[in-house]
Coordinates of C-alpha atoms in Angstrom, one line a residue:
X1 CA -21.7 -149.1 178.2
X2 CA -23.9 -148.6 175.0
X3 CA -22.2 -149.6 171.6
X4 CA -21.1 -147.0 169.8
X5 CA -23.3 -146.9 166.2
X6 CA -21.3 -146.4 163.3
X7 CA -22.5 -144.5 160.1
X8 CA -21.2 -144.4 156.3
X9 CA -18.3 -142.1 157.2
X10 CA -17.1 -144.3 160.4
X11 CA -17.0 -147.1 157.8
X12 CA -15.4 -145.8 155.3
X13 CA -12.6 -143.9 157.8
X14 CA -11.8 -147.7 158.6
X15 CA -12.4 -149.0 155.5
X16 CA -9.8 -146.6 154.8
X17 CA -7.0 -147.4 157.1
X18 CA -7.3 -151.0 156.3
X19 CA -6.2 -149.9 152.5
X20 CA -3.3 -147.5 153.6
X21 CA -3.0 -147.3 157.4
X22 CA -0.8 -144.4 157.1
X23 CA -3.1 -142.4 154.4
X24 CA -3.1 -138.9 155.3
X25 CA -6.6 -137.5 156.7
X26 CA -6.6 -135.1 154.4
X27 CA -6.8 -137.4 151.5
X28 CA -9.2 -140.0 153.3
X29 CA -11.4 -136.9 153.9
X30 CA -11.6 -135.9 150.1
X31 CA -12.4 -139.6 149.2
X32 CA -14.9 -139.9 151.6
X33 CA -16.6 -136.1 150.8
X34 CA -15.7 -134.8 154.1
X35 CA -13.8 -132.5 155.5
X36 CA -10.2 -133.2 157.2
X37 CA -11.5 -132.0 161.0
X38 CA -14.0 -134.3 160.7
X39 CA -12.4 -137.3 160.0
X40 CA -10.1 -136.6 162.7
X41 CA -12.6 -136.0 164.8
X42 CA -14.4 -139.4 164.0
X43 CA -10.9 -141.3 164.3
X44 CA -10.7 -139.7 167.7
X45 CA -14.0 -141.0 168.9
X46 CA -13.4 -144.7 167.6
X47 CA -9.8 -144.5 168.9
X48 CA -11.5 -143.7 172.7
X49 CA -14.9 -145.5 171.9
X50 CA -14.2 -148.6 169.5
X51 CA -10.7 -149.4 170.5
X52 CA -9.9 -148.5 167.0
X53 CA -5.5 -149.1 166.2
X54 CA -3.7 -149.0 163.3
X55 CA -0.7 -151.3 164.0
X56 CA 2.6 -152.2 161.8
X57 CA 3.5 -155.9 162.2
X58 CA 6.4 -157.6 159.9
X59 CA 5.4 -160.1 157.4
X60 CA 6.5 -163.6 158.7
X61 CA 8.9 -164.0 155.6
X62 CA 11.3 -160.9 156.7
X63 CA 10.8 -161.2 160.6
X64 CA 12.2 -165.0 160.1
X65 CA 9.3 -166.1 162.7
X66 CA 7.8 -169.4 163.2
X67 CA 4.5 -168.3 164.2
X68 CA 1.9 -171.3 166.1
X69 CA -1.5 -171.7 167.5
X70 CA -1.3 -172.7 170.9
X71 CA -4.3 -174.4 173.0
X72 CA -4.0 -174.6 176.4
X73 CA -6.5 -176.1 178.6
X74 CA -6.5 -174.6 182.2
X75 CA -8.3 -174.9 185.2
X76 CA -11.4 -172.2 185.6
X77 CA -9.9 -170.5 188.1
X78 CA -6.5 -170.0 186.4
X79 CA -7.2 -169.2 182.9
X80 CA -7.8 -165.5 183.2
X81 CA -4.4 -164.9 184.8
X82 CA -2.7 -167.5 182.5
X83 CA -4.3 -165.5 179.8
X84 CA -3.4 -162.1 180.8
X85 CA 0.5 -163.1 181.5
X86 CA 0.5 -164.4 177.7
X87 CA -1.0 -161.2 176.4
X88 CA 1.9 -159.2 178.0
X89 CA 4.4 -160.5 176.9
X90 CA 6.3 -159.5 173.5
X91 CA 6.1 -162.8 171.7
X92 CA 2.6 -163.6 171.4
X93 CA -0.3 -162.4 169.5
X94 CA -4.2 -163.1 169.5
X95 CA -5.0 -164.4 172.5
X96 CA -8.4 -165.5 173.2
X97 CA -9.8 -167.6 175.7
X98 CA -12.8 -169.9 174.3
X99 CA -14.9 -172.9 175.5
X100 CA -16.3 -172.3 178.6
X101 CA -13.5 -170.4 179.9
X102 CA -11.4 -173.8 180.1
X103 CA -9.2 -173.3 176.9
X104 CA -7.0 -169.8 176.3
X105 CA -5.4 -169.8 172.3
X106 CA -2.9 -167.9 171.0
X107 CA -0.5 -167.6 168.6
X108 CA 3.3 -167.8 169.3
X109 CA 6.1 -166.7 167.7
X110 CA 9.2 -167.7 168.0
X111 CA 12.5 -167.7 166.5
X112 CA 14.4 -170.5 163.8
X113 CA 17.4 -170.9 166.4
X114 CA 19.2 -170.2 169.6
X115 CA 19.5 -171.9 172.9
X116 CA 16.2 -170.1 173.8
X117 CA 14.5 -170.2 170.4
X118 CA 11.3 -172.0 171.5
X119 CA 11.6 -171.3 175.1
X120 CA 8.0 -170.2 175.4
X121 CA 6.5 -173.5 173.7
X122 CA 8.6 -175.8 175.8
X123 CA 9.7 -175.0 178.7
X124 CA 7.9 -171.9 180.2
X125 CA 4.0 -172.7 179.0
X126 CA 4.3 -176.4 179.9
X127 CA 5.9 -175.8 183.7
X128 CA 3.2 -172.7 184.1
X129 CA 0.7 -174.2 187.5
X130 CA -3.1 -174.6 186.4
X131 CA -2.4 -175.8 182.7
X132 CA -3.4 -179.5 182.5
X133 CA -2.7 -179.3 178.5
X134 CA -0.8 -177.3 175.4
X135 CA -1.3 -178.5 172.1
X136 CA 1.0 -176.8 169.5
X137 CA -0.1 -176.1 166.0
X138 CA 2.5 -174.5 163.5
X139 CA 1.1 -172.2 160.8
X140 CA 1.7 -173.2 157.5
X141 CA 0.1 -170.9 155.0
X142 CA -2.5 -168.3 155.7
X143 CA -5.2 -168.2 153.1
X144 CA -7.0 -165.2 154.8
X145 CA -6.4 -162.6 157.8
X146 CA -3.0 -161.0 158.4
X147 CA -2.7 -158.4 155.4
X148 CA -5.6 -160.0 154.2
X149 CA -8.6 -158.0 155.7
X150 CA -11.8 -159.5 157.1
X151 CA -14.5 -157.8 154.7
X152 CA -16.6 -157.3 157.4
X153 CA -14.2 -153.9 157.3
X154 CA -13.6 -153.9 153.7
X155 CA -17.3 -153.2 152.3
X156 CA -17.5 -149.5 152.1
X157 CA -15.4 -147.5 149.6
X158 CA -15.8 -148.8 146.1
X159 CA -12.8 -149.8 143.9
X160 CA -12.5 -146.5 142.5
X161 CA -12.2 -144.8 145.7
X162 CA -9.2 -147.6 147.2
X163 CA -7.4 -146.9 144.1
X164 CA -7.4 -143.4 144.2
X165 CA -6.3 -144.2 148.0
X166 CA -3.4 -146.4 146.9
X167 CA -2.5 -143.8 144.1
X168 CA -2.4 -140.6 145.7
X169 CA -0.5 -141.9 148.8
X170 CA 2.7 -142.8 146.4
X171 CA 5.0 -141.4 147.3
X172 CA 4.8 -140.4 150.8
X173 CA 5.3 -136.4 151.4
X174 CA 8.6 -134.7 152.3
X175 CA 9.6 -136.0 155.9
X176 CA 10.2 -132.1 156.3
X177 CA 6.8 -131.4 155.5
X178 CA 5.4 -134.2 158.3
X179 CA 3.1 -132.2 160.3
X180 CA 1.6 -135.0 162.6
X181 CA -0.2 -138.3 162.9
X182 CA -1.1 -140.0 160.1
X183 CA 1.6 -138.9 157.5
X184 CA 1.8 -140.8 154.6
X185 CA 4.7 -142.9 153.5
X186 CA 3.5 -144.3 150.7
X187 CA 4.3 -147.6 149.0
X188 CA 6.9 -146.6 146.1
X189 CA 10.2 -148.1 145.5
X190 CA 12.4 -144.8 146.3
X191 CA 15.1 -145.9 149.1
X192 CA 16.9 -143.7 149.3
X193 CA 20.9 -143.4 150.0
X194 CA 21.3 -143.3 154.0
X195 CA 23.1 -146.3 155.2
X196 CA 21.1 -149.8 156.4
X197 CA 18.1 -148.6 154.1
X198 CA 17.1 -151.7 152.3
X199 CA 17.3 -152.1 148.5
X200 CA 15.3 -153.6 146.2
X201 CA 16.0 -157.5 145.6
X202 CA 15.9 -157.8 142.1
X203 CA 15.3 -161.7 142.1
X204 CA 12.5 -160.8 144.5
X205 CA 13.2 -163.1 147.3
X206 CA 12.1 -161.8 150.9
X207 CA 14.1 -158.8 152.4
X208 CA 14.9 -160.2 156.0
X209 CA 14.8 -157.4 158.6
X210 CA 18.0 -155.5 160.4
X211 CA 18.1 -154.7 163.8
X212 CA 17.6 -150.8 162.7
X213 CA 14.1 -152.4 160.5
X214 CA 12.7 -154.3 164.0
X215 CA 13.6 -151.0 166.5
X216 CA 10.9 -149.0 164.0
X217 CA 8.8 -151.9 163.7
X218 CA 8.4 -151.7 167.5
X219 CA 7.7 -148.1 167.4
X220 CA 4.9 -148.6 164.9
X221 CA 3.8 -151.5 167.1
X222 CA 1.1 -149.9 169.0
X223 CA 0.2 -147.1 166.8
X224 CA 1.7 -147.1 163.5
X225 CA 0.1 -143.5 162.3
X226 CA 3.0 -141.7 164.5
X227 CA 4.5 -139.3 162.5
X228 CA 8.2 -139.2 160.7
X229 CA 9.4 -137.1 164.1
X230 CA 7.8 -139.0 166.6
X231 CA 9.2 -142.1 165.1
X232 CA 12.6 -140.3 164.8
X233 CA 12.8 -139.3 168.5
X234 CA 11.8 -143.2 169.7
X235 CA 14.6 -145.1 167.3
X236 CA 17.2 -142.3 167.6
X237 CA 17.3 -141.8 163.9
X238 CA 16.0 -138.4 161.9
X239 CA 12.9 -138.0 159.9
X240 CA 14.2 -138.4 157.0
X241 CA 15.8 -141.6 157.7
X242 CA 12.3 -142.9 159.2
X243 CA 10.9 -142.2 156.0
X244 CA 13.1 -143.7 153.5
X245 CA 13.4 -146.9 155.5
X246 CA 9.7 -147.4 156.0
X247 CA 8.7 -146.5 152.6
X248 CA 11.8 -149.4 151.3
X249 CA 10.2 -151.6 153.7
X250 CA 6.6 -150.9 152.6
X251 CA 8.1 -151.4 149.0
X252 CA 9.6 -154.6 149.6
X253 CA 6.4 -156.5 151.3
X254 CA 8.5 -156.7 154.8
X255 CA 5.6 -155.2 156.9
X256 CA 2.0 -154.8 156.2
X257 CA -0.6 -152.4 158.4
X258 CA -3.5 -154.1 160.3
X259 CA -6.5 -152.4 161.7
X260 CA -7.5 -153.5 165.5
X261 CA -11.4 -152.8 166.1
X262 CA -14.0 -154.1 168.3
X263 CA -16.0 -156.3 166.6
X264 CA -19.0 -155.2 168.5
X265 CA -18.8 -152.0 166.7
X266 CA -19.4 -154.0 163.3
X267 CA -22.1 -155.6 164.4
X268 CA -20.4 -159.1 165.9
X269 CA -21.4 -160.7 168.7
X270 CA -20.9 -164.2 168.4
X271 CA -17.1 -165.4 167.4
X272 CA -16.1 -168.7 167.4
X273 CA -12.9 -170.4 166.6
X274 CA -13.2 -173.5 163.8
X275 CA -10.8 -176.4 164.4
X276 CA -11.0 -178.5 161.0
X277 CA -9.8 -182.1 159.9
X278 CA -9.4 -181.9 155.9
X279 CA -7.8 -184.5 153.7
X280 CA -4.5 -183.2 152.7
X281 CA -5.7 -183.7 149.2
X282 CA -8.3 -181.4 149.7
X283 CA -6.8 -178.8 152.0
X284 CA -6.2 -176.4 149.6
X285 CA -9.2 -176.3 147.7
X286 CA -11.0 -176.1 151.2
X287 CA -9.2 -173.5 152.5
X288 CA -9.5 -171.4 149.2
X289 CA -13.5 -171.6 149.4
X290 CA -13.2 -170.4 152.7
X291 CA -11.7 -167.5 152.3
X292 CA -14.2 -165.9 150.4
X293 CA -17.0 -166.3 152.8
X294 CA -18.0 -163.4 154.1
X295 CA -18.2 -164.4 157.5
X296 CA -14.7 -165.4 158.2
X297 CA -12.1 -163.3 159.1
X298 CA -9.5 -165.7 159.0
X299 CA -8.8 -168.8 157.9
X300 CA -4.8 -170.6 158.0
X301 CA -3.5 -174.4 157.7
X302 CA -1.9 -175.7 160.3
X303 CA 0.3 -179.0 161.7
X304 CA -2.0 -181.6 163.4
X305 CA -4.8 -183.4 163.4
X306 CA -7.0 -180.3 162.9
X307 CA -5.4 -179.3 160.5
X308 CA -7.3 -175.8 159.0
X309 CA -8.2 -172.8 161.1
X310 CA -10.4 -170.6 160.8
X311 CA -12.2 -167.6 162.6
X312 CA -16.2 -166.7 162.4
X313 CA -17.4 -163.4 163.3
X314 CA -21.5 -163.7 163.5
X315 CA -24.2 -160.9 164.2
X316 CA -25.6 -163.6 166.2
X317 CA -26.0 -167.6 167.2
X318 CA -28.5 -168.0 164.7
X319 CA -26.1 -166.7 161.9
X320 CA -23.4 -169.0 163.2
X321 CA -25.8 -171.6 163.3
X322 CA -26.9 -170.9 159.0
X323 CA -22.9 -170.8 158.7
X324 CA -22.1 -174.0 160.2
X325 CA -25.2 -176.2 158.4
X326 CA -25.7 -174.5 155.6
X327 CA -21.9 -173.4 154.1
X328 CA -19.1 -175.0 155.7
X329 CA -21.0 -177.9 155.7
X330 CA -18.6 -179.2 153.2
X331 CA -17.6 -183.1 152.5
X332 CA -13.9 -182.8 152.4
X333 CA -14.3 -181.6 156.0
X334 CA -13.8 -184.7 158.0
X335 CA -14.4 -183.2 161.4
X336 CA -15.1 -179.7 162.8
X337 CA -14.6 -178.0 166.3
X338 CA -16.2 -175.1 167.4
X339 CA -14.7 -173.6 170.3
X340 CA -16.7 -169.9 170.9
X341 CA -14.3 -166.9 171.6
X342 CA -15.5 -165.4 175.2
X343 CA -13.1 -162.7 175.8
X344 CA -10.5 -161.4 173.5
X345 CA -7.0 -160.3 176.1
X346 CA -5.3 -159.3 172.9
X347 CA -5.6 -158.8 169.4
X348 CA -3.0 -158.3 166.3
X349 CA -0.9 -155.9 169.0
X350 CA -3.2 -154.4 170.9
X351 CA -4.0 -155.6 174.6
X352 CA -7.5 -155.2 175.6
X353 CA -8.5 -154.1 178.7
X354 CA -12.2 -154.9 179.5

């Protein structure tokens, strides 16, 4: 199937999203000097075509989850099942099987405590037939990806046009007045009186989520433009309701909206995975540098021997190649790993399905 060829407005529509993934089209439309069918239109087309989501994910803080790269080595043969079973299931995220189809990484999460609170990582993975190996990284601090977007994305609307975005979508509309997908619910700090919503902390520390918080956040899992109604109807709450406790939440840093594309859209065709062995002493000033290169999309420290990650999205081998020699060729890098990304099985939320 041909890749689909994106133009200034597909760019900016995604460019968009990635600043407020609940801006109302109407509003992208004006920024972007279009009109509001339009855009819809081209957000159908890269919704069908591009595999384009907006998904709502918590921030680690409020969830309370340990989040951890896994690497597991697996027979040819097996590593495409093993892979797909991972990406099913509700406690993992990113999974990507890289170097020569032998090795499938993902990341984890898993809970602080419980008698089951890191099943996954010790008892199910390791007794799984066809893995020969897991190693377990645990994330420490991410320096870029998450809410941080890749600016492969982020390159379109200038910085008038995202603060106009961030301005006029405070405060959300009326929840009576929510006509469809893509509502706004803007980021203010209005919370409203219904019980459970949350209330601002004023000695900042992170709002940890309720039960009520996590059965929205799994509504706006897999598509996190649904509208004050439809998220009423799937958590059993009212509109209203929906929208005072998303906008708290929103206020309060306990969720953050990510944007799920195909890379091949942008222009990628080479990823690669960078395992990294950094003096401690140097690990932050590392990691920092990296995350303003333009051709990483993320970049995290980690537990281990390799103990930086990070994430290349390339136009081609011969970019990768000009990366690699020419600008992470750093000397407080000790060692580095490449591992190339052959098939993504899921992204931030999303499961892919070619």
């Amino acid at each position: 199937m041909d890749v689909l060829t994106l133009d200034d407005l597909d760019r900016g529509l995604i460019h968009a999203l990635q600043v407020d993934g609940r801006a109302p089209f109407t509003l992208v439309a004006e920024i972007l000097g279009s009109s509001t069918q339009t855009v819809v239109r081209r957000y159908r087309r890269l919704y069908a075509q591009a595999g384009l989501r907006v998904v709502a994910l918590p921030s680690p803080r409020s969830s309370g989850a340990h989040q951890w790269f896994v690497r597991l080595t697996a027979a040819t043969r097996t590593a495409h099942d093993i892979a797909v079973a991972l990406a099913g299931g509700p406690d993992t995220s990113w999974v990507r099987l890289t170097s020569g189809g032998t090795e499938i990484v993902a990341i984890i999460h898993t809970t602080p405590s419980g008698p089951d609170a890191h099943a996954l990582l010790l008892r199910d993975i390791p007794r799984t037939a066809g893995i020969t190996a897991v190693s377990a990284h645990y994330l420490l601090h991410t320096y870029l990806g998450g809410p941080t977007a890749w600016r492969g994305r982020v390159a379109t609307l200038d910085a008038a046009q995202q603060a106009r975005l961030r301005a006029e979508s405070t405060p959300g509309p009326s929840p009576g007045k929510d006509t469809g997908t893509g509502t706004n619910t803007g980021k203010g700090t209005r919370t409203g009186t219904d019980s459970g919503t949350p209330e601002p902390d004023p000695h900042g520390s992170a709002y940890q989520l309720t039960d009520a918080d996590r059965l929205l956040l799994t509504a706006l899992r897999d598509d996190a433009r649904l509208s004050y109604a439809e998220l009423a109807a799937t958590t059993g709450s009212t509109a209203s309701t929906v929208a005072r406790r998303l906008t708290a939440l929103r206020a309060r840093d306990a969720l953050f909206f990510d944007v799920d594309i195909e890379p091949s859209v942008l222009g990628v065709t080479v990823s690669a995975l960078l395992w990294m062995q950094v003096a401690p002493a140097h690990l932050d000033a590392v990691a920092t540098e990296l995350a303003g290169h333009q051709e990483l999309a993320v970049v995290a420290a980690t537990t281990g021997p390799t103990n930086l990650v990070a994430h290349a999205l390339c136009r081609d081998a011969e970019e990768l190649h000009q990366y690699l020699t020419r600008k992470v060729a750093l000397r407080a890098i000790a060692r580095i790993e490449t591992a190339p990304v052959l098939r993504t099985y899921k992204a931030a939320a999303t499961l892919r399905t070619n």
